[in-house]
mmCIF file of C-alpha atoms and ligand atoms in Angstrom:
data_model
loop_
_atom_site.group_PDB
_atom_site.id
_atom_site.type_symbol
_atom_site.label_atom_id
_atom_site.label_comp_id
_atom_site.label_asym_id
_atom_site.label_seq_id
_atom_site.Cartn_x
_atom_site.Cartn_y
_atom_site.Cartn_z
ATOM 1 C CA MET B 2 -1.010 15.289 -18.660
ATOM 2 C CA ASN B 3 2.208 16.565 -20.292
ATOM 3 C CA LYS B 4 4.618 13.420 -21.045
ATOM 4 C CA HIS B 5 7.411 15.874 -19.723
ATOM 5 C CA ALA B 6 5.927 17.082 -16.485
ATOM 6 C CA ARG B 7 8.401 16.485 -13.625
ATOM 7 C CA ILE B 8 6.677 13.800 -11.689
ATOM 8 C CA PHE B 9 8.108 13.130 -8.221
ATOM 9 C CA VAL B 10 7.572 9.443 -6.865
ATOM 10 C CA ALA B 11 8.276 9.663 -3.217
ATOM 11 C CA GLY B 12 9.063 6.411 -1.938
ATOM 12 C CA HIS B 13 10.043 4.807 -5.342
ATOM 13 C CA ARG B 14 11.931 1.889 -3.835
ATOM 14 C CA GLY B 15 8.931 0.594 -2.021
ATOM 15 C CA MET B 16 6.401 -1.768 -3.522
ATOM 16 C CA VAL B 17 4.012 0.998 -4.235
ATOM 17 C CA GLY B 18 6.673 3.485 -5.674
ATOM 18 C CA SER B 19 8.309 1.002 -7.949
ATOM 19 C CA ALA B 20 5.050 0.034 -9.555
ATOM 20 C CA LEU B 21 4.380 3.765 -10.045
ATOM 21 C CA VAL B 22 7.566 4.217 -11.732
ATOM 22 C CA ARG B 23 7.074 1.261 -13.913
ATOM 23 C CA ARG B 24 3.499 2.331 -14.756
ATOM 24 C CA LEU B 25 4.444 5.854 -15.514
ATOM 25 C CA GLY B 26 7.555 5.048 -17.576
ATOM 26 C CA ALA B 27 5.546 2.366 -19.620
ATOM 27 C CA ALA B 28 3.001 5.362 -20.396
ATOM 28 C CA GLY B 29 5.859 7.414 -21.745
ATOM 29 C CA TYR B 30 6.308 9.762 -18.774
ATOM 30 C CA ASP B 31 9.968 10.956 -19.324
ATOM 31 C CA ASN B 32 10.757 13.197 -16.342
ATOM 32 C CA ILE B 33 10.152 10.903 -13.190
ATOM 33 C CA VAL B 34 11.989 12.377 -10.217
ATOM 34 C CA THR B 35 13.170 9.930 -7.208
ATOM 35 C CA ARG B 36 15.259 10.477 -4.482
ATOM 36 C CA THR B 37 16.673 7.584 -2.199
ATOM 37 C CA LYS B 38 16.330 8.040 1.513
ATOM 38 C CA ALA B 39 20.064 8.662 1.817
ATOM 39 C CA ARG B 40 19.772 11.631 -0.389
ATOM 40 C CA LEU B 41 16.594 13.023 0.705
ATOM 41 C CA ASP B 42 15.304 11.872 4.174
ATOM 42 C CA LEU B 43 11.221 12.971 3.811
ATOM 43 C CA THR B 44 11.256 13.166 7.616
ATOM 44 C CA ASP B 45 13.579 16.146 7.659
ATOM 45 C CA GLN B 46 11.542 19.214 6.914
ATOM 46 C CA GLN B 47 14.358 21.669 5.652
ATOM 47 C CA ALA B 48 15.692 19.062 3.279
ATOM 48 C CA VAL B 49 12.065 18.655 2.084
ATOM 49 C CA ASN B 50 11.604 22.397 1.612
ATOM 50 C CA ARG B 51 15.028 22.508 -0.062
ATOM 51 C CA PHE B 52 14.198 19.785 -2.575
ATOM 52 C CA PHE B 53 10.913 21.434 -3.551
ATOM 53 C CA GLU B 54 12.465 25.067 -3.862
ATOM 54 C CA GLU B 55 15.019 23.721 -6.087
ATOM 55 C CA ASP B 56 13.560 21.061 -8.360
ATOM 56 C CA GLN B 57 10.363 22.365 -9.873
ATOM 57 C CA ILE B 58 8.137 19.379 -9.551
ATOM 58 C CA ASP B 59 4.781 19.328 -11.194
ATOM 59 C CA VAL B 60 3.052 16.376 -9.967
ATOM 60 C CA VAL B 61 3.797 14.264 -6.578
ATOM 61 C CA PHE B 62 2.888 10.688 -5.831
ATOM 62 C CA LEU B 63 3.249 10.627 -1.933
ATOM 63 C CA ALA B 64 3.857 6.766 -1.754
ATOM 64 C CA ALA B 65 6.505 7.039 0.760
ATOM 65 C CA ALA B 66 5.516 5.627 4.187
ATOM 66 C CA ARG B 67 6.559 3.460 7.134
ATOM 67 C CA VAL B 68 4.149 0.201 6.386
ATOM 68 C CA GLY B 69 4.029 -3.054 7.896
ATOM 69 C CA GLY B 70 1.864 -5.907 8.884
ATOM 70 C CA ILE B 71 -0.072 -6.573 11.924
ATOM 71 C CA LEU B 72 2.710 -7.486 14.182
ATOM 72 C CA ALA B 73 4.900 -4.475 13.436
ATOM 73 C CA ASN B 74 1.939 -2.157 13.521
ATOM 74 C CA SER B 75 1.024 -3.428 17.047
ATOM 75 C CA THR B 76 4.721 -3.600 18.327
ATOM 76 C CA MET B 77 6.100 -0.132 16.928
ATOM 77 C CA PRO B 78 2.992 2.168 17.100
ATOM 78 C CA ALA B 79 5.400 5.119 17.809
ATOM 79 C CA SER B 80 7.506 4.643 14.542
ATOM 80 C CA PHE B 81 4.431 4.165 12.486
ATOM 81 C CA ILE B 82 2.763 7.489 13.781
ATOM 82 C CA TYR B 83 5.736 9.528 13.886
ATOM 83 C CA GLU B 84 7.268 8.899 10.481
ATOM 84 C CA ASN B 85 4.132 8.890 8.604
ATOM 85 C CA LEU B 86 2.977 12.296 10.098
ATOM 86 C CA ALA B 87 6.413 13.605 9.331
ATOM 87 C CA ILE B 88 6.717 12.591 5.839
ATOM 88 C CA GLU B 89 3.095 13.896 5.243
ATOM 89 C CA THR B 90 3.227 17.107 6.794
ATOM 90 C CA ASN B 91 6.591 17.789 5.093
ATOM 91 C CA VAL B 92 5.601 16.692 1.738
ATOM 92 C CA ILE B 93 2.290 18.002 1.643
ATOM 93 C CA HIS B 94 2.992 21.439 2.857
ATOM 94 C CA ALA B 95 6.211 21.799 0.480
ATOM 95 C CA ALA B 96 4.235 20.684 -2.555
ATOM 96 C CA CYS B 97 1.602 23.282 -1.734
ATOM 97 C CA ARG B 98 4.303 26.158 -1.281
ATOM 98 C CA SER B 99 5.947 25.190 -4.699
ATOM 99 C CA ASN B 100 2.195 25.076 -6.366
ATOM 100 C CA VAL B 101 2.325 21.601 -7.895
ATOM 101 C CA SER B 102 -0.564 20.878 -10.233
ATOM 102 C CA LYS B 103 -1.553 17.622 -8.417
ATOM 103 C CA LEU B 104 -0.501 15.377 -5.725
ATOM 104 C CA VAL B 105 -1.838 11.732 -5.051
ATOM 105 C CA PHE B 106 -1.571 10.662 -1.450
ATOM 106 C CA PHE B 107 -1.747 6.971 -0.543
ATOM 107 C CA GLY B 108 -3.478 5.744 2.656
ATOM 108 C CA SER B 109 -4.925 2.270 3.513
ATOM 109 C CA SER B 110 -8.206 0.676 4.237
ATOM 110 C CA CYS B 111 -7.220 0.553 7.946
ATOM 111 C CA ILE B 112 -8.204 4.094 8.207
ATOM 112 C CA TYR B 113 -11.960 2.929 8.411
ATOM 113 C CA PRO B 114 -13.577 1.869 11.776
ATOM 114 C CA LYS B 115 -13.057 -1.420 13.105
ATOM 115 C CA SER B 116 -16.952 -2.286 13.091
ATOM 116 C CA CYS B 117 -18.367 -0.455 10.185
ATOM 117 C CA PRO B 118 -20.703 -1.913 7.596
ATOM 118 C CA GLN B 119 -19.315 -3.945 4.738
ATOM 119 C CA PRO B 120 -18.343 -3.004 1.957
ATOM 120 C CA ILE B 121 -16.803 -0.050 3.187
ATOM 121 C CA ARG B 122 -18.019 3.298 1.531
ATOM 122 C CA GLU B 123 -15.671 6.291 1.936
ATOM 123 C CA GLU B 124 -18.103 8.270 3.988
ATOM 124 C CA TYR B 125 -17.919 5.702 6.910
ATOM 125 C CA LEU B 126 -14.472 7.596 7.958
ATOM 126 C CA LEU B 127 -14.425 8.701 11.542
ATOM 127 C CA GLN B 128 -17.735 7.235 12.304
ATOM 128 C CA SER B 129 -16.393 5.079 15.207
ATOM 129 C CA ALA B 130 -13.520 3.436 16.958
ATOM 130 C CA LEU B 131 -10.489 2.101 14.988
ATOM 131 C CA GLU B 132 -8.927 -1.335 14.828
ATOM 132 C CA PRO B 133 -6.595 -1.290 17.813
ATOM 133 C CA THR B 134 -3.646 -3.132 16.107
ATOM 134 C CA ASN B 135 -3.072 -0.518 13.701
ATOM 135 C CA GLU B 136 -4.697 2.729 15.285
ATOM 136 C CA ALA B 137 -1.490 4.621 14.991
ATOM 137 C CA TYR B 138 -0.838 4.063 11.552
ATOM 138 C CA ALA B 139 -4.403 4.700 10.817
ATOM 139 C CA ILE B 140 -4.302 8.030 12.389
ATOM 140 C CA ALA B 141 -1.429 9.281 10.735
ATOM 141 C CA LYS B 142 -2.930 8.199 7.322
ATOM 142 C CA ILE B 143 -6.236 9.917 8.434
ATOM 143 C CA ALA B 144 -4.238 13.009 9.255
ATOM 144 C CA GLY B 145 -2.647 12.838 5.543
ATOM 145 C CA LEU B 146 -6.116 12.773 3.723
ATOM 146 C CA LYS B 147 -7.435 15.268 6.045
ATOM 147 C CA MET B 148 -4.536 17.597 5.265
ATOM 148 C CA CYS B 149 -5.207 17.235 1.467
ATOM 149 C CA GLU B 150 -8.670 18.177 2.175
ATOM 150 C CA ALA B 151 -7.584 21.159 4.214
ATOM 151 C CA TYR B 152 -5.115 22.303 1.739
ATOM 152 C CA ASN B 153 -7.545 22.196 -1.164
ATOM 153 C CA ARG B 154 -10.191 24.145 0.899
ATOM 154 C CA GLN B 155 -7.708 26.734 2.090
ATOM 155 C CA TYR B 156 -5.276 26.910 -0.838
ATOM 156 C CA GLY B 157 -7.222 25.635 -3.835
ATOM 157 C CA THR B 158 -4.582 22.682 -4.330
ATOM 158 C CA HIS B 159 -5.358 19.633 -6.339
ATOM 159 C CA PHE B 160 -4.567 16.908 -3.631
ATOM 160 C CA VAL B 161 -6.420 13.514 -4.094
ATOM 161 C CA SER B 162 -6.250 10.538 -1.629
ATOM 162 C CA LEU B 163 -6.464 6.929 -2.738
ATOM 163 C CA MET B 164 -7.117 4.277 0.071
ATOM 164 C CA PRO B 165 -6.033 0.888 -1.251
ATOM 165 C CA THR B 166 -7.018 -2.319 0.316
ATOM 166 C CA ASN B 167 -4.344 -5.015 1.388
ATOM 167 C CA LEU B 168 -1.797 -4.755 -1.579
ATOM 168 C CA TYR B 169 0.734 -7.476 -2.712
ATOM 169 C CA GLY B 170 3.006 -7.743 -5.613
ATOM 170 C CA PRO B 171 6.718 -7.442 -6.752
ATOM 171 C CA ASN B 172 9.011 -5.676 -4.345
ATOM 172 C CA ASP B 173 7.052 -6.892 -1.221
ATOM 173 C CA ASN B 174 8.671 -7.236 2.170
ATOM 174 C CA TYR B 175 9.283 -10.850 3.063
ATOM 175 C CA ASP B 176 10.684 -10.292 6.478
ATOM 176 C CA LEU B 177 8.418 -12.576 8.611
ATOM 177 C CA THR B 178 8.312 -9.876 11.673
ATOM 178 C CA SER B 179 7.289 -6.851 9.567
ATOM 179 C CA SER B 180 5.587 -8.388 6.312
ATOM 180 C CA HIS B 181 1.746 -8.282 5.589
ATOM 181 C CA VAL B 182 0.236 -11.856 5.376
ATOM 182 C CA LEU B 183 0.432 -12.769 1.706
ATOM 183 C CA PRO B 184 4.212 -12.227 1.361
ATOM 184 C CA ALA B 185 4.755 -14.021 4.778
ATOM 185 C CA LEU B 186 2.808 -16.993 3.684
ATOM 186 C CA ILE B 187 4.499 -17.344 0.329
ATOM 187 C CA ARG B 188 7.888 -17.250 2.315
ATOM 188 C CA LYS B 189 6.877 -19.786 4.801
ATOM 189 C CA ALA B 190 5.139 -22.161 2.530
ATOM 190 C CA HIS B 191 8.096 -21.897 -0.041
ATOM 191 C CA GLU B 192 10.295 -22.709 3.093
ATOM 192 C CA ALA B 193 8.380 -25.301 4.465
ATOM 193 C CA LYS B 194 8.189 -27.045 1.016
ATOM 194 C CA LEU B 195 11.942 -26.917 0.698
ATOM 195 C CA ARG B 196 12.286 -28.256 4.195
ATOM 196 C CA GLY B 197 9.661 -31.109 3.658
ATOM 197 C CA ASP B 198 7.579 -29.893 6.780
ATOM 198 C CA ALA B 199 4.246 -31.639 7.227
ATOM 199 C CA THR B 200 2.520 -28.355 8.476
ATOM 200 C CA LEU B 201 2.555 -24.498 7.770
ATOM 201 C CA PRO B 202 1.875 -22.330 10.804
ATOM 202 C CA VAL B 203 -0.812 -19.374 10.067
ATOM 203 C CA TRP B 204 -1.220 -16.720 12.471
ATOM 204 C CA GLY B 205 -4.769 -16.214 14.077
ATOM 205 C CA THR B 206 -7.836 -18.167 13.690
ATOM 206 C CA GLY B 207 -7.841 -17.901 9.854
ATOM 207 C CA SER B 208 -11.405 -16.446 9.791
ATOM 208 C CA PRO B 209 -10.790 -12.963 9.164
ATOM 209 C CA ARG B 210 -11.359 -11.569 5.785
ATOM 210 C CA ARG B 211 -9.326 -9.583 3.756
ATOM 211 C CA GLU B 212 -9.488 -8.044 0.010
ATOM 212 C CA PHE B 213 -6.121 -8.171 -1.973
ATOM 213 C CA LEU B 214 -5.177 -5.747 -4.726
ATOM 214 C CA HIS B 215 -2.197 -6.280 -6.975
ATOM 215 C CA VAL B 216 0.252 -3.394 -6.910
ATOM 216 C CA ASP B 217 0.171 -2.906 -10.335
ATOM 217 C CA ASP B 218 -3.575 -2.224 -10.559
ATOM 218 C CA LEU B 219 -3.103 0.253 -7.687
ATOM 219 C CA ALA B 220 -0.335 2.029 -9.982
ATOM 220 C CA ASP B 221 -2.830 1.919 -12.768
ATOM 221 C CA ALA B 222 -5.653 3.604 -10.745
ATOM 222 C CA ALA B 223 -3.196 6.289 -9.490
ATOM 223 C CA ALA B 224 -2.119 7.116 -13.176
ATOM 224 C CA PHE B 225 -5.880 7.155 -13.859
ATOM 225 C CA VAL B 226 -6.480 9.665 -11.274
ATOM 226 C CA MET B 227 -3.398 11.932 -12.408
ATOM 227 C CA GLU B 228 -4.700 11.995 -15.812
ATOM 228 C CA SER B 229 -8.349 12.653 -14.814
ATOM 229 C CA SER B 230 -9.891 15.875 -13.889
ATOM 230 C CA VAL B 231 -10.330 14.802 -10.528
ATOM 231 C CA ASN B 232 -8.995 17.317 -8.344
ATOM 232 C CA ASP B 233 -9.823 16.390 -4.594
ATOM 233 C CA GLY B 234 -11.559 13.641 -2.574
ATOM 234 C CA VAL B 235 -11.182 10.300 -1.282
ATOM 235 C CA PHE B 236 -11.451 7.033 -3.323
ATOM 236 C CA ASN B 237 -11.228 3.569 -2.268
ATOM 237 C CA VAL B 238 -9.091 1.393 -4.437
ATOM 238 C CA GLY B 239 -9.676 -2.563 -4.276
ATOM 239 C CA VAL B 240 -11.052 -5.430 -6.200
ATOM 240 C CA GLY B 241 -14.459 -5.610 -4.392
ATOM 241 C CA HIS B 242 -14.421 -9.122 -3.049
ATOM 242 C CA ASP B 243 -12.336 -10.708 -0.287
ATOM 243 C CA LEU B 244 -11.524 -14.142 1.207
ATOM 244 C CA THR B 245 -10.561 -15.737 4.620
ATOM 245 C CA ILE B 246 -7.101 -15.984 5.756
ATOM 246 C CA ARG B 247 -7.657 -19.718 5.493
ATOM 247 C CA GLU B 248 -8.765 -19.631 1.882
ATOM 248 C CA LEU B 249 -5.975 -17.247 1.150
ATOM 249 C CA ALA B 250 -3.340 -19.778 2.959
ATOM 250 C CA GLN B 251 -4.760 -22.639 0.772
ATOM 251 C CA MET B 252 -4.400 -20.463 -2.365
ATOM 252 C CA VAL B 253 -0.769 -19.823 -1.446
ATOM 253 C CA CYS B 254 -0.136 -23.464 -0.919
ATOM 254 C CA ARG B 255 -1.295 -24.301 -4.202
ATOM 255 C CA VAL B 256 0.615 -21.525 -5.962
ATOM 256 C CA VAL B 257 3.857 -22.393 -4.043
ATOM 257 C CA GLY B 258 3.421 -26.342 -4.268
ATOM 258 C CA PHE B 259 3.189 -26.935 -0.612
ATOM 259 C CA GLU B 260 1.022 -30.032 0.283
ATOM 260 C CA GLY B 261 1.420 -30.182 3.966
ATOM 261 C CA ALA B 262 -1.507 -29.079 6.381
ATOM 262 C CA LEU B 263 -2.399 -25.712 7.795
ATOM 263 C CA VAL B 264 -1.964 -24.976 11.409
ATOM 264 C CA PHE B 265 -3.476 -22.007 12.967
ATOM 265 C CA ASP B 266 -1.823 -20.075 15.896
ATOM 266 C CA ALA B 267 -4.901 -18.327 17.660
ATOM 267 C CA ALA B 268 -2.134 -16.969 20.060
ATOM 268 C CA LYS B 269 -1.390 -14.392 17.332
ATOM 269 C CA PRO B 270 -3.772 -11.554 16.645
ATOM 270 C CA ASP B 271 -6.526 -11.542 13.987
ATOM 271 C CA GLY B 272 -6.871 -7.844 13.783
ATOM 272 C CA THR B 273 -10.177 -6.419 12.230
ATOM 273 C CA PRO B 274 -12.603 -9.222 11.010
ATOM 274 C CA ARG B 275 -13.331 -7.771 7.769
ATOM 275 C CA LYS B 276 -12.451 -4.760 5.772
ATOM 276 C CA LEU B 277 -13.908 -5.158 2.411
ATOM 277 C CA LEU B 278 -13.960 -1.701 0.267
ATOM 278 C CA ASP B 279 -16.916 -0.593 -1.636
ATOM 279 C CA VAL B 280 -15.110 0.636 -4.909
ATOM 280 C CA SER B 281 -18.060 1.987 -6.711
ATOM 281 C CA LYS B 282 -16.901 5.723 -6.574
ATOM 282 C CA LEU B 283 -13.862 4.943 -8.468
ATOM 283 C CA GLU B 284 -15.566 2.458 -10.919
ATOM 284 C CA GLY B 285 -18.001 4.834 -11.402
ATOM 285 C CA MET B 286 -15.492 7.096 -13.053
ATOM 286 C CA GLY B 287 -14.355 4.359 -15.243
ATOM 287 C CA TRP B 288 -11.562 2.570 -13.490
ATOM 288 C CA LYS B 289 -11.613 -1.084 -12.414
ATOM 289 C CA ALA B 290 -8.893 -3.449 -11.230
ATOM 290 C CA SER B 291 -7.977 -6.212 -13.570
ATOM 291 C CA ILE B 292 -5.484 -8.659 -12.030
ATOM 292 C CA ALA B 293 -7.146 -11.593 -10.565
ATOM 293 C CA LEU B 294 -5.646 -12.853 -7.078
ATOM 294 C CA GLU B 295 -4.248 -16.235 -8.274
ATOM 295 C CA GLU B 296 -2.677 -15.031 -11.314
ATOM 296 C CA GLY B 297 -1.120 -12.256 -9.423
ATOM 297 C CA MET B 298 0.260 -14.455 -6.602
ATOM 298 C CA ARG B 299 1.929 -16.738 -9.221
ATOM 299 C CA ALA B 300 3.862 -13.635 -10.505
ATOM 300 C CA THR B 301 4.433 -12.492 -7.181
ATOM 301 C CA TYR B 302 5.745 -15.879 -6.253
ATOM 302 C CA ARG B 303 8.135 -15.638 -9.347
ATOM 303 C CA ASP B 304 9.383 -12.243 -7.997
ATOM 304 C CA PHE B 305 10.136 -13.744 -4.584
ATOM 305 C CA LEU B 306 12.181 -16.471 -6.184
ATOM 306 C CA ASP B 307 14.185 -14.048 -8.303
ATOM 307 C CA ARG B 308 14.720 -11.697 -5.525
ATOM 308 C CA CYS B 309 14.749 -13.624 -2.329
ATOM 309 C CA ALA B 310 16.070 -16.969 -2.958
ATOM 310 C CA SER B 311 19.294 -17.829 -4.980
ATOM 311 C CA ALA B 312 18.849 -20.738 -7.608
ATOM 312 C CA GLN B 313 20.821 -23.148 -5.152
ATOM 313 C CA GLU B 314 18.918 -22.103 -2.282
ATOM 314 C CA THR B 315 15.561 -22.919 -3.771
ATOM 315 C CA GLY B 316 16.233 -25.551 -5.992
ATOM 316 C CA VAL B 317 13.286 -24.409 -7.782
ATOM 317 C CA ALA B 318 13.283 -22.833 -11.411
ATOM 318 C CA ALA B 319 11.885 -19.450 -11.277
HETATM 319 O O1 GFB V 14 -1.507 -8.642 6.544
HETATM 320 P P1 GFB V 14 -1.625 -8.425 7.988
HETATM 321 O O2 GFB V 14 -0.284 -8.369 8.555
HETATM 322 O O3 GFB V 14 -2.291 -7.262 8.206
HETATM 323 O O4 GFB V 14 -2.466 -9.602 8.517
HETATM 324 P P2 GFB V 14 -3.922 -6.572 8.626
HETATM 325 C C1 GFB V 14 -3.719 -10.028 7.812
HETATM 326 C C2 GFB V 14 -4.269 -11.154 8.605
HETATM 327 O O5 GFB V 14 -3.492 -12.370 8.217
HETATM 328 C C3 GFB V 14 -4.304 -11.178 10.255
HETATM 329 C C4 GFB V 14 -3.115 -13.206 9.388
HETATM 330 O O6 GFB V 14 -5.489 -11.795 10.656
HETATM 331 C C5 GFB V 14 -2.929 -12.132 10.536
HETATM 332 O O7 GFB V 14 -3.177 -12.772 11.921
HETATM 333 N N1 GFB V 14 -1.847 -13.853 9.329
HETATM 334 C C6 GFB V 14 -1.659 -15.235 9.205
HETATM 335 C C7 GFB V 14 -0.848 -13.334 9.122
HETATM 336 N N2 GFB V 14 -0.598 -15.575 9.043
HETATM 337 C C8 GFB V 14 0.220 -14.495 8.939
HETATM 338 C C9 GFB V 14 1.730 -14.058 8.890
HETATM 339 O O8 GFB V 14 2.536 -15.080 8.639
HETATM 340 N N3 GFB V 14 1.953 -12.848 8.860
HETATM 341 C C10 GFB V 14 1.049 -11.910 8.917
HETATM 342 N N4 GFB V 14 1.648 -10.673 8.929
HETATM 343 N N5 GFB V 14 -0.360 -12.012 9.166
HETATM 344 C C11 GFB V 14 -2.480 -4.398 8.411
HETATM 345 C C12 GFB V 14 -2.549 -3.287 9.154
HETATM 346 O O9 GFB V 14 -3.410 -5.218 9.028
HETATM 347 O O10 GFB V 14 -2.782 -4.291 7.013
HETATM 348 C C13 GFB V 14 -1.741 -2.114 8.445
HETATM 349 O O11 GFB V 14 -1.535 -3.489 10.252
HETATM 350 C C14 GFB V 14 -2.143 -2.025 7.090
HETATM 351 O O12 GFB V 14 -1.941 -1.005 9.092
HETATM 352 C C15 GFB V 14 -2.316 -3.187 6.286
HETATM 353 O O13 GFB V 14 -3.489 -1.261 6.898
HETATM 354 C C16 GFB V 14 -2.831 -3.146 4.728
HETATM 355 O O14 GFB V 14 -4.582 -6.687 7.272
HETATM 356 O O15 GFB V 14 -4.589 -7.205 9.651
#
């Protein structure tokens, strides 16, 4: 890939988009195009068409999305399905019309059926019913990957879909009503430690299993796909192993230095029991995740301290 290619990172302020900008910049790509939401609302079809007509984009990373944890997904399904469908249809269609050479679309492991065999292979898509807590989001992401396939078939485009497992890393969302479990537990454990609490509340039973991928690994996989000769298809991106939410919470406590007890709130939803990805398709092409969970979590906790807590609030050196 030409280092001067005009690469549009849609969603550059988010956790995935910002990791992409870092990764591409480090690799020497010097023509990365970004737009804030105030300047380009990706749910506005005319604005998106205008942007692609005027900006001569070569490559698109479609990392802009409405995302959130189990509570946000289950309480705001309309926002999740509307915003994601609008962004996908606008960007994918305009990218096709302006003949971009490649587009990388980001989905999620929650596109797969709730009770499919584990680890989950790409071909299990649409084999049975979805997990209800994030069905609206999953339907929108399935639509996005099906759009990529349809445009490739009808127009010969090169649109590739990556399906990452649960992500974490710098620039994550620490708002407890909309965040995912890992940043939520980092914040809760940190605040519990500062208050000297005896217990840490954890949603659900603690028994669901989840797989966690550092967002820098995802950005690396996306750059790998961009630079490869792969021009279509769906690829799972994960680390290939998972742990229970209880084990995750114990690891967070170790990293943050909270020594109290875990208290599980079974009134909160567990969500899908397990969603471990089979990552052999991408590994077979030569890409593998490299950041171990505890190491990535330590770096993420430092990022949390830098971003979300001023020195005197935390009393902890970052
Ligand atoms: O990360 P999370 O919100 O999303 O929750 P999902 C994962 C598990 O952690 C669930 C439990 O069993 C939660 O009940 N959990 C424990 C917590 N404590 C907490 C907490 O304080 N906050 C949160 N958020 N969870 C999402 C989907 O599913 O995964 C999205 O809703 C997306 O669509 C994303 O696919 C990757 O893994 O259940």
